[in-house]
């Protein structure tokens, strides 16, 4: 947990300078890539920034599932380990963020339709329960997009349109 | 999609599901999401009401080109005498009735 405290101090340091110079907002990208302790550090940082600055805050995730390297960590009574996007968005909302970026990683052993269908299904539920705008991650290897250096436009545009029309996201 | 994604990805997304950014009203709708936590339908309705246009016009680059020039809130190309950058942002803040942080630092 000492690392989570250090992580929080670093995020606050950078964010406060961004706020001081008049930035519109800040995006915490690939949140929880190192698990539940990092997710907790981000949520506490968001809570403090939302209360003390005029930054618009986005929390973008690293994967669809929060890994529980600690396992028992909670935010306002909710265990973070094992949370899926429709649960993640609720704690992010509670922390005071303005935007949430759900992520569904692409399974490279499966087809594009399989991955788009899985990503859209998970994001659709997240969007349904959300009260803040949802900006799904539809980049390289996430959101149904294949993992490839030069992304095939036909695959990418199908994932992009499906995420908006079926997933009901507010942005990408 | 982010800065680490392959070059060209943003163009495909823009064509497949984008609103058009400053060519239309994408920047205004995005600003309402950022500042007021509005979901997409609510943000679009808010912007349409403020601009006094229909929802269909929001993503019409021909309609919006003229209207943006008239309201002086920035257009995609440089037009002599037209506001751009932070000056256009000031007009956007007034039009949408939102705060733009950088304007408070002037």
mmCIF file of C-alpha atoms in Angstrom:
data_model
loop_
_atom_site.group_PDB
_atom_site.id
_atom_site.type_symbol
_atom_site.label_atom_id
_atom_site.label_comp_id
_atom_site.label_asym_id
_atom_site.label_seq_id
_atom_site.Cartn_x
_atom_site.Cartn_y
_atom_site.Cartn_z
ATOM 1 C CA UNK A 1 0.000 0.000 0.000
ATOM 2 C CA UNK A 2 3.009 2.300 0.328
ATOM 3 C CA UNK A 3 3.318 2.227 -3.470
ATOM 4 C CA UNK A 4 -0.342 3.196 -3.833
ATOM 5 C CA UNK A 5 0.255 6.198 -1.566
ATOM 6 C CA UNK A 6 3.286 7.214 -3.658
ATOM 7 C CA UNK A 7 1.254 6.735 -6.843
ATOM 8 C CA UNK A 8 -1.510 8.967 -5.454
ATOM 9 C CA UNK A 9 1.005 11.672 -4.450
ATOM 10 C CA UNK A 10 2.483 11.656 -7.976
ATOM 11 C CA UNK A 11 -0.933 11.855 -9.654
ATOM 12 C CA UNK A 12 -1.984 14.734 -7.406
ATOM 13 C CA UNK A 13 1.286 16.577 -8.072
ATOM 14 C CA UNK A 14 0.900 16.409 -11.858
ATOM 15 C CA UNK A 15 -2.862 17.061 -11.845
ATOM 16 C CA UNK A 16 -2.603 20.158 -9.650
ATOM 17 C CA UNK A 17 -0.056 21.675 -12.013
ATOM 18 C CA UNK A 18 -2.337 20.868 -14.951
ATOM 19 C CA UNK A 19 -5.202 22.597 -13.124
ATOM 20 C CA UNK A 20 -3.009 25.572 -12.277
ATOM 21 C CA UNK A 21 -2.188 26.250 -15.937
ATOM 22 C CA UNK A 22 -5.844 26.069 -16.981
ATOM 23 C CA UNK A 23 -6.202 22.604 -18.531
ATOM 24 C CA UNK A 24 -9.712 21.543 -19.479
ATOM 25 C CA UNK A 25 -9.216 18.188 -17.837
ATOM 26 C CA UNK A 26 -7.087 15.158 -17.154
ATOM 27 C CA UNK A 27 -7.362 11.519 -18.175
ATOM 28 C CA UNK A 28 -6.147 8.718 -15.947
ATOM 29 C CA UNK A 29 -5.439 6.170 -18.644
ATOM 30 C CA UNK A 30 -4.904 2.396 -18.196
ATOM 31 C CA UNK A 31 -6.224 2.594 -14.647
ATOM 32 C CA UNK A 32 -5.821 -0.569 -12.541
ATOM 33 C CA UNK A 33 -3.226 -2.043 -14.891
ATOM 34 C CA UNK A 34 -1.380 -3.071 -11.722
ATOM 35 C CA UNK A 35 -4.518 -4.143 -9.904
ATOM 36 C CA UNK A 36 -6.823 -3.094 -7.111
ATOM 37 C CA UNK A 37 -4.338 -0.979 -5.094
ATOM 38 C CA UNK A 38 -3.671 1.242 -8.095
ATOM 39 C CA UNK A 39 -7.422 1.521 -8.778
ATOM 40 C CA UNK A 40 -7.928 2.647 -5.184
ATOM 41 C CA UNK A 41 -5.146 5.242 -5.540
ATOM 42 C CA UNK A 42 -6.816 6.621 -8.688
ATOM 43 C CA UNK A 43 -10.251 6.784 -7.032
ATOM 44 C CA UNK A 44 -8.872 8.655 -4.023
ATOM 45 C CA UNK A 45 -6.990 11.022 -6.330
ATOM 46 C CA UNK A 46 -10.137 11.681 -8.375
ATOM 47 C CA UNK A 47 -12.120 12.366 -5.198
ATOM 48 C CA UNK A 48 -9.606 14.949 -4.050
ATOM 49 C CA UNK A 49 -9.251 16.611 -7.465
ATOM 50 C CA UNK A 50 -13.013 16.786 -8.017
ATOM 51 C CA UNK A 51 -13.401 18.566 -4.689
ATOM 52 C CA UNK A 52 -10.521 21.008 -5.053
ATOM 53 C CA UNK A 53 -10.013 21.800 -8.777
ATOM 54 C CA UNK A 54 -12.099 22.645 -11.854
ATOM 55 C CA UNK A 55 -10.566 19.850 -13.927
ATOM 56 C CA UNK A 56 -12.844 17.573 -15.919
ATOM 57 C CA UNK A 57 -11.656 14.093 -14.962
ATOM 58 C CA UNK A 58 -11.712 10.957 -17.092
ATOM 59 C CA UNK A 59 -10.925 7.519 -15.721
ATOM 60 C CA UNK A 60 -10.004 5.072 -18.485
ATOM 61 C CA UNK A 61 -9.378 1.478 -17.511
ATOM 62 C CA UNK A 62 -6.662 -1.012 -18.530
ATOM 63 C CA UNK A 63 -8.785 -4.152 -18.790
ATOM 64 C CA UNK A 64 -12.331 -5.366 -18.280
ATOM 65 C CA UNK A 65 -11.530 -7.061 -14.984
ATOM 66 C CA UNK A 66 -9.798 -5.509 -11.947
ATOM 67 C CA UNK A 67 -7.054 -7.857 -10.846
ATOM 68 C CA UNK A 68 -6.895 -8.475 -7.110
ATOM 69 C CA UNK A 69 -3.224 -8.423 -6.216
ATOM 70 C CA UNK A 70 -4.274 -7.411 -2.703
ATOM 71 C CA UNK A 71 -7.779 -8.792 -2.911
ATOM 72 C CA UNK A 72 -9.381 -7.178 0.120
ATOM 73 C CA UNK A 73 -9.148 -3.488 -0.819
ATOM 74 C CA UNK A 74 -12.421 -1.576 -0.790
ATOM 75 C CA UNK A 75 -13.652 1.851 -1.854
ATOM 76 C CA UNK A 76 -16.623 3.063 0.196
ATOM 77 C CA UNK A 77 -17.501 -0.470 1.192
ATOM 78 C CA UNK A 78 -17.152 -2.010 -2.274
ATOM 79 C CA UNK A 79 -14.419 -4.539 -2.958
ATOM 80 C CA UNK A 80 -12.399 -3.450 -6.003
ATOM 81 C CA UNK A 81 -10.888 -6.790 -6.979
ATOM 82 C CA UNK A 82 -12.983 -8.586 -9.559
ATOM 83 C CA UNK A 83 -15.051 -5.583 -10.615
ATOM 84 C CA UNK A 84 -16.413 -5.531 -14.173
ATOM 85 C CA UNK A 85 -17.079 -2.305 -16.154
ATOM 86 C CA UNK A 86 -20.717 -1.936 -15.009
ATOM 87 C CA UNK A 87 -19.443 -2.072 -11.405
ATOM 88 C CA UNK A 88 -16.309 0.004 -12.028
ATOM 89 C CA UNK A 89 -18.369 2.898 -13.387
ATOM 90 C CA UNK A 90 -20.353 3.138 -10.145
ATOM 91 C CA UNK A 91 -17.261 3.671 -7.948
ATOM 92 C CA UNK A 92 -15.786 6.047 -10.523
ATOM 93 C CA UNK A 93 -19.029 8.059 -10.451
ATOM 94 C CA UNK A 94 -18.966 8.071 -6.675
ATOM 95 C CA UNK A 95 -15.411 9.423 -6.690
ATOM 96 C CA UNK A 96 -16.621 12.395 -8.763
ATOM 97 C CA UNK A 97 -15.201 11.699 -12.241
ATOM 98 C CA UNK A 98 -16.796 13.278 -15.298
ATOM 99 C CA UNK A 99 -16.117 10.513 -17.839
ATOM 100 C CA UNK A 100 -15.520 6.784 -17.688
ATOM 101 C CA UNK A 101 -13.592 4.720 -20.218
ATOM 102 C CA UNK A 102 -14.436 1.011 -20.055
ATOM 103 C CA UNK A 103 -12.003 -1.429 -21.630
ATOM 104 C CA UNK A 104 -12.549 -4.904 -23.017
ATOM 105 C CA UNK A 105 -9.342 -6.563 -24.164
ATOM 106 C CA UNK A 106 -9.257 -8.332 -27.520
ATOM 107 C CA UNK A 107 -8.706 -12.092 -27.445
ATOM 108 C CA UNK A 108 -6.220 -12.605 -30.298
ATOM 109 C CA UNK A 109 -7.157 -16.279 -30.646
ATOM 110 C CA UNK A 110 -10.716 -15.360 -31.613
ATOM 111 C CA UNK A 111 -12.285 -13.664 -34.643
ATOM 112 C CA UNK A 112 -13.210 -9.986 -35.029
ATOM 113 C CA UNK A 113 -16.995 -10.653 -34.829
ATOM 114 C CA UNK A 114 -16.454 -12.681 -31.634
ATOM 115 C CA UNK A 115 -14.428 -9.882 -30.066
ATOM 116 C CA UNK A 116 -16.735 -7.065 -31.191
ATOM 117 C CA UNK A 117 -19.763 -8.951 -29.847
ATOM 118 C CA UNK A 118 -18.093 -9.573 -26.486
ATOM 119 C CA UNK A 119 -16.839 -5.992 -26.138
ATOM 120 C CA UNK A 120 -20.174 -4.442 -27.083
ATOM 121 C CA UNK A 121 -22.097 -6.750 -24.714
ATOM 122 C CA UNK A 122 -19.970 -5.763 -21.732
ATOM 123 C CA UNK A 123 -19.914 -2.050 -22.586
ATOM 124 C CA UNK A 124 -23.666 -1.937 -23.264
ATOM 125 C CA UNK A 125 -24.435 -2.944 -19.675
ATOM 126 C CA UNK A 126 -21.906 -0.422 -18.386
ATOM 127 C CA UNK A 127 -23.556 2.323 -20.442
ATOM 128 C CA UNK A 128 -27.017 1.269 -19.259
ATOM 129 C CA UNK A 129 -26.222 1.729 -15.570
ATOM 130 C CA UNK A 130 -24.007 4.819 -15.958
ATOM 131 C CA UNK A 131 -24.984 8.351 -15.008
ATOM 132 C CA UNK A 132 -21.819 9.923 -16.443
ATOM 133 C CA UNK A 133 -20.708 9.833 -20.105
ATOM 134 C CA UNK A 134 -19.038 6.612 -21.262
ATOM 135 C CA UNK A 135 -16.068 6.838 -23.640
ATOM 136 C CA UNK A 136 -15.213 3.248 -24.510
ATOM 137 C CA UNK A 137 -11.643 2.366 -25.379
ATOM 138 C CA UNK A 138 -11.627 1.190 -28.989
ATOM 139 C CA UNK A 139 -7.916 1.355 -29.702
ATOM 140 C CA UNK A 140 -5.304 -1.194 -30.631
ATOM 141 C CA UNK A 141 -6.242 -4.538 -29.045
ATOM 142 C CA UNK A 142 -9.272 -3.261 -27.127
ATOM 143 C CA UNK A 143 -12.987 -2.797 -27.784
ATOM 144 C CA UNK A 144 -13.099 -5.453 -30.496
ATOM 145 C CA UNK A 145 -10.220 -3.961 -32.520
ATOM 146 C CA UNK A 146 -7.613 -6.494 -33.692
ATOM 147 C CA UNK A 147 -4.091 -6.395 -32.252
ATOM 148 C CA UNK A 148 -2.168 -5.269 -35.317
ATOM 149 C CA UNK A 149 0.272 -2.486 -36.200
ATOM 150 C CA UNK A 150 -1.769 -1.254 -39.152
ATOM 151 C CA UNK A 151 -5.355 -1.673 -38.044
ATOM 152 C CA UNK A 152 -7.623 -2.958 -40.862
ATOM 153 C CA UNK A 153 -10.117 -0.158 -41.502
ATOM 154 C CA UNK A 154 -12.995 -2.574 -42.156
ATOM 155 C CA UNK A 155 -12.591 -4.208 -38.736
ATOM 156 C CA UNK A 156 -12.002 -0.949 -36.897
ATOM 157 C CA UNK A 157 -14.979 0.866 -38.387
ATOM 158 C CA UNK A 158 -17.302 -2.054 -37.571
ATOM 159 C CA UNK A 159 -16.179 -2.005 -33.933
ATOM 160 C CA UNK A 160 -16.464 1.790 -33.852
ATOM 161 C CA UNK A 161 -20.016 1.918 -35.221
ATOM 162 C CA UNK A 162 -21.209 -1.068 -33.159
ATOM 163 C CA UNK A 163 -19.904 0.500 -29.966
ATOM 164 C CA UNK A 164 -21.967 3.645 -30.626
ATOM 165 C CA UNK A 165 -25.114 2.146 -32.148
ATOM 166 C CA UNK A 166 -25.435 -0.964 -29.955
ATOM 167 C CA UNK A 167 -23.141 -0.252 -27.015
ATOM 168 C CA UNK A 168 -24.737 3.212 -26.597
ATOM 169 C CA UNK A 169 -21.470 4.884 -25.655
ATOM 170 C CA UNK A 170 -21.202 8.670 -25.501
ATOM 171 C CA UNK A 171 -17.806 8.805 -27.174
ATOM 172 C CA UNK A 172 -14.709 6.773 -27.948
ATOM 173 C CA UNK B 1 -8.365 5.206 -28.673
ATOM 174 C CA UNK B 2 -5.395 7.221 -27.493
ATOM 175 C CA UNK B 3 -2.008 8.663 -28.347
ATOM 176 C CA UNK B 4 -0.401 5.226 -28.265
ATOM 177 C CA UNK B 5 -2.676 3.771 -30.910
ATOM 178 C CA UNK B 6 -1.510 3.226 -34.496
ATOM 179 C CA UNK B 7 -1.351 6.166 -36.817
ATOM 180 C CA UNK B 8 -4.478 6.457 -38.959
ATOM 181 C CA UNK B 9 -6.814 4.939 -36.394
ATOM 182 C CA UNK B 10 -8.301 8.295 -35.494
ATOM 183 C CA UNK B 11 -9.293 8.930 -39.125
ATOM 184 C CA UNK B 12 -11.177 5.621 -39.356
ATOM 185 C CA UNK B 13 -12.996 6.306 -36.087
ATOM 186 C CA UNK B 14 -13.816 9.825 -37.182
ATOM 187 C CA UNK B 15 -15.397 8.587 -40.417
ATOM 188 C CA UNK B 16 -17.223 5.648 -38.813
ATOM 189 C CA UNK B 17 -18.759 7.243 -35.752
ATOM 190 C CA UNK B 18 -17.463 10.789 -35.284
ATOM 191 C CA UNK B 19 -19.581 13.936 -35.161
ATOM 192 C CA UNK B 20 -17.034 16.051 -37.022
ATOM 193 C CA UNK B 21 -15.360 18.038 -34.257
ATOM 194 C CA UNK B 22 -15.030 21.738 -34.998
ATOM 195 C CA UNK B 23 -16.335 21.156 -38.557
ATOM 196 C CA UNK B 24 -19.741 20.657 -36.975
ATOM 197 C CA UNK B 25 -20.587 20.672 -33.242
ATOM 198 C CA UNK B 26 -18.518 17.730 -31.955
ATOM 199 C CA UNK B 27 -16.332 20.014 -29.858
ATOM 200 C CA UNK B 28 -19.376 21.697 -28.273
ATOM 201 C CA UNK B 29 -21.079 18.396 -27.427
ATOM 202 C CA UNK B 30 -17.827 17.025 -25.986
ATOM 203 C CA UNK B 31 -17.437 20.145 -23.864
ATOM 204 C CA UNK B 32 -20.874 19.619 -22.308
ATOM 205 C CA UNK B 33 -19.900 16.039 -21.450
ATOM 206 C CA UNK B 34 -16.683 17.233 -19.839
ATOM 207 C CA UNK B 35 -18.054 20.170 -17.893
ATOM 208 C CA UNK B 36 -21.563 19.048 -16.973
ATOM 209 C CA UNK B 37 -21.298 15.249 -17.094
ATOM 210 C CA UNK B 38 -24.082 15.164 -19.702
ATOM 211 C CA UNK B 39 -24.721 11.903 -21.557
ATOM 212 C CA UNK B 40 -24.667 12.134 -25.372
ATOM 213 C CA UNK B 41 -28.407 12.662 -26.075
ATOM 214 C CA UNK B 42 -28.657 15.280 -23.326
ATOM 215 C CA UNK B 43 -25.487 17.075 -24.489
ATOM 216 C CA UNK B 44 -26.695 17.134 -28.111
ATOM 217 C CA UNK B 45 -30.084 18.507 -27.105
ATOM 218 C CA UNK B 46 -28.456 21.181 -24.941
ATOM 219 C CA UNK B 47 -26.189 22.325 -27.782
ATOM 220 C CA UNK B 48 -29.047 22.226 -30.325
ATOM 221 C CA UNK B 49 -31.185 24.388 -28.042
ATOM 222 C CA UNK B 50 -28.391 26.893 -27.503
ATOM 223 C CA UNK B 51 -27.705 27.112 -31.246
ATOM 224 C CA UNK B 52 -31.434 27.116 -32.045
ATOM 225 C CA UNK B 53 -31.043 24.308 -34.609
ATOM 226 C CA UNK B 54 -32.441 20.791 -34.967
ATOM 227 C CA UNK B 55 -30.596 17.673 -33.809
ATOM 228 C CA UNK B 56 -29.947 16.632 -37.421
ATOM 229 C CA UNK B 57 -28.130 19.896 -38.095
ATOM 230 C CA UNK B 58 -25.561 19.245 -35.378
ATOM 231 C CA UNK B 59 -23.538 16.884 -37.574
ATOM 232 C CA UNK B 60 -24.140 18.760 -40.851
ATOM 233 C CA UNK B 61 -20.889 20.453 -41.839
ATOM 234 C CA UNK B 62 -22.583 22.764 -44.377
ATOM 235 C CA UNK B 63 -25.128 24.116 -41.896
ATOM 236 C CA UNK B 64 -22.592 24.400 -39.098
ATOM 237 C CA UNK B 65 -19.905 26.061 -41.192
ATOM 238 C CA UNK B 66 -22.167 29.045 -41.766
ATOM 239 C CA UNK B 67 -23.585 29.111 -38.270
ATOM 240 C CA UNK B 68 -20.190 28.819 -36.571
ATOM 241 C CA UNK B 69 -18.922 31.698 -38.673
ATOM 242 C CA UNK B 70 -21.993 33.771 -37.799
ATOM 243 C CA UNK B 71 -21.609 33.044 -34.057
ATOM 244 C CA UNK B 72 -17.829 33.529 -34.269
ATOM 245 C CA UNK B 73 -17.036 30.330 -32.365
ATOM 246 C CA UNK B 74 -14.262 29.067 -34.657
ATOM 247 C CA UNK B 75 -14.256 27.184 -37.949
ATOM 248 C CA UNK B 76 -11.914 24.588 -39.420
ATOM 249 C CA UNK B 77 -10.039 26.985 -41.726
ATOM 250 C CA UNK B 78 -8.521 30.420 -41.123
ATOM 251 C CA UNK B 79 -10.994 33.155 -42.049
ATOM 252 C CA UNK B 80 -9.790 36.775 -41.977
ATOM 253 C CA UNK B 81 -11.230 38.574 -38.959
ATOM 254 C CA UNK B 82 -12.816 35.447 -37.460
ATOM 255 C CA UNK B 83 -12.047 34.417 -33.885
ATOM 256 C CA UNK B 84 -9.800 31.441 -33.366
ATOM 257 C CA UNK B 85 -8.098 29.693 -30.470
ATOM 258 C CA UNK B 86 -8.755 31.174 -27.059
ATOM 259 C CA UNK B 87 -10.890 34.005 -28.497
ATOM 260 C CA UNK B 88 -13.264 31.470 -30.030
ATOM 261 C CA UNK B 89 -13.273 29.586 -26.729
ATOM 262 C CA UNK B 90 -14.485 32.711 -24.956
ATOM 263 C CA UNK B 91 -17.437 32.947 -27.327
ATOM 264 C CA UNK B 92 -18.128 29.217 -26.856
ATOM 265 C CA UNK B 93 -18.127 29.637 -23.067
ATOM 266 C CA UNK B 94 -20.665 32.462 -23.332
ATOM 267 C CA UNK B 95 -22.828 30.617 -25.838
ATOM 268 C CA UNK B 96 -22.965 27.359 -23.870
ATOM 269 C CA UNK B 97 -22.971 29.044 -20.469
ATOM 270 C CA UNK B 98 -20.046 26.954 -19.198
ATOM 271 C CA UNK B 99 -16.736 27.749 -17.596
ATOM 272 C CA UNK B 100 -13.552 27.199 -19.578
ATOM 273 C CA UNK B 101 -10.664 26.942 -17.091
ATOM 274 C CA UNK B 102 -7.984 28.565 -19.245
ATOM 275 C CA UNK B 103 -10.110 31.706 -19.676
ATOM 276 C CA UNK B 104 -9.990 32.271 -15.932
ATOM 277 C CA UNK B 105 -6.174 32.396 -16.037
ATOM 278 C CA UNK B 106 -5.977 35.383 -18.401
#
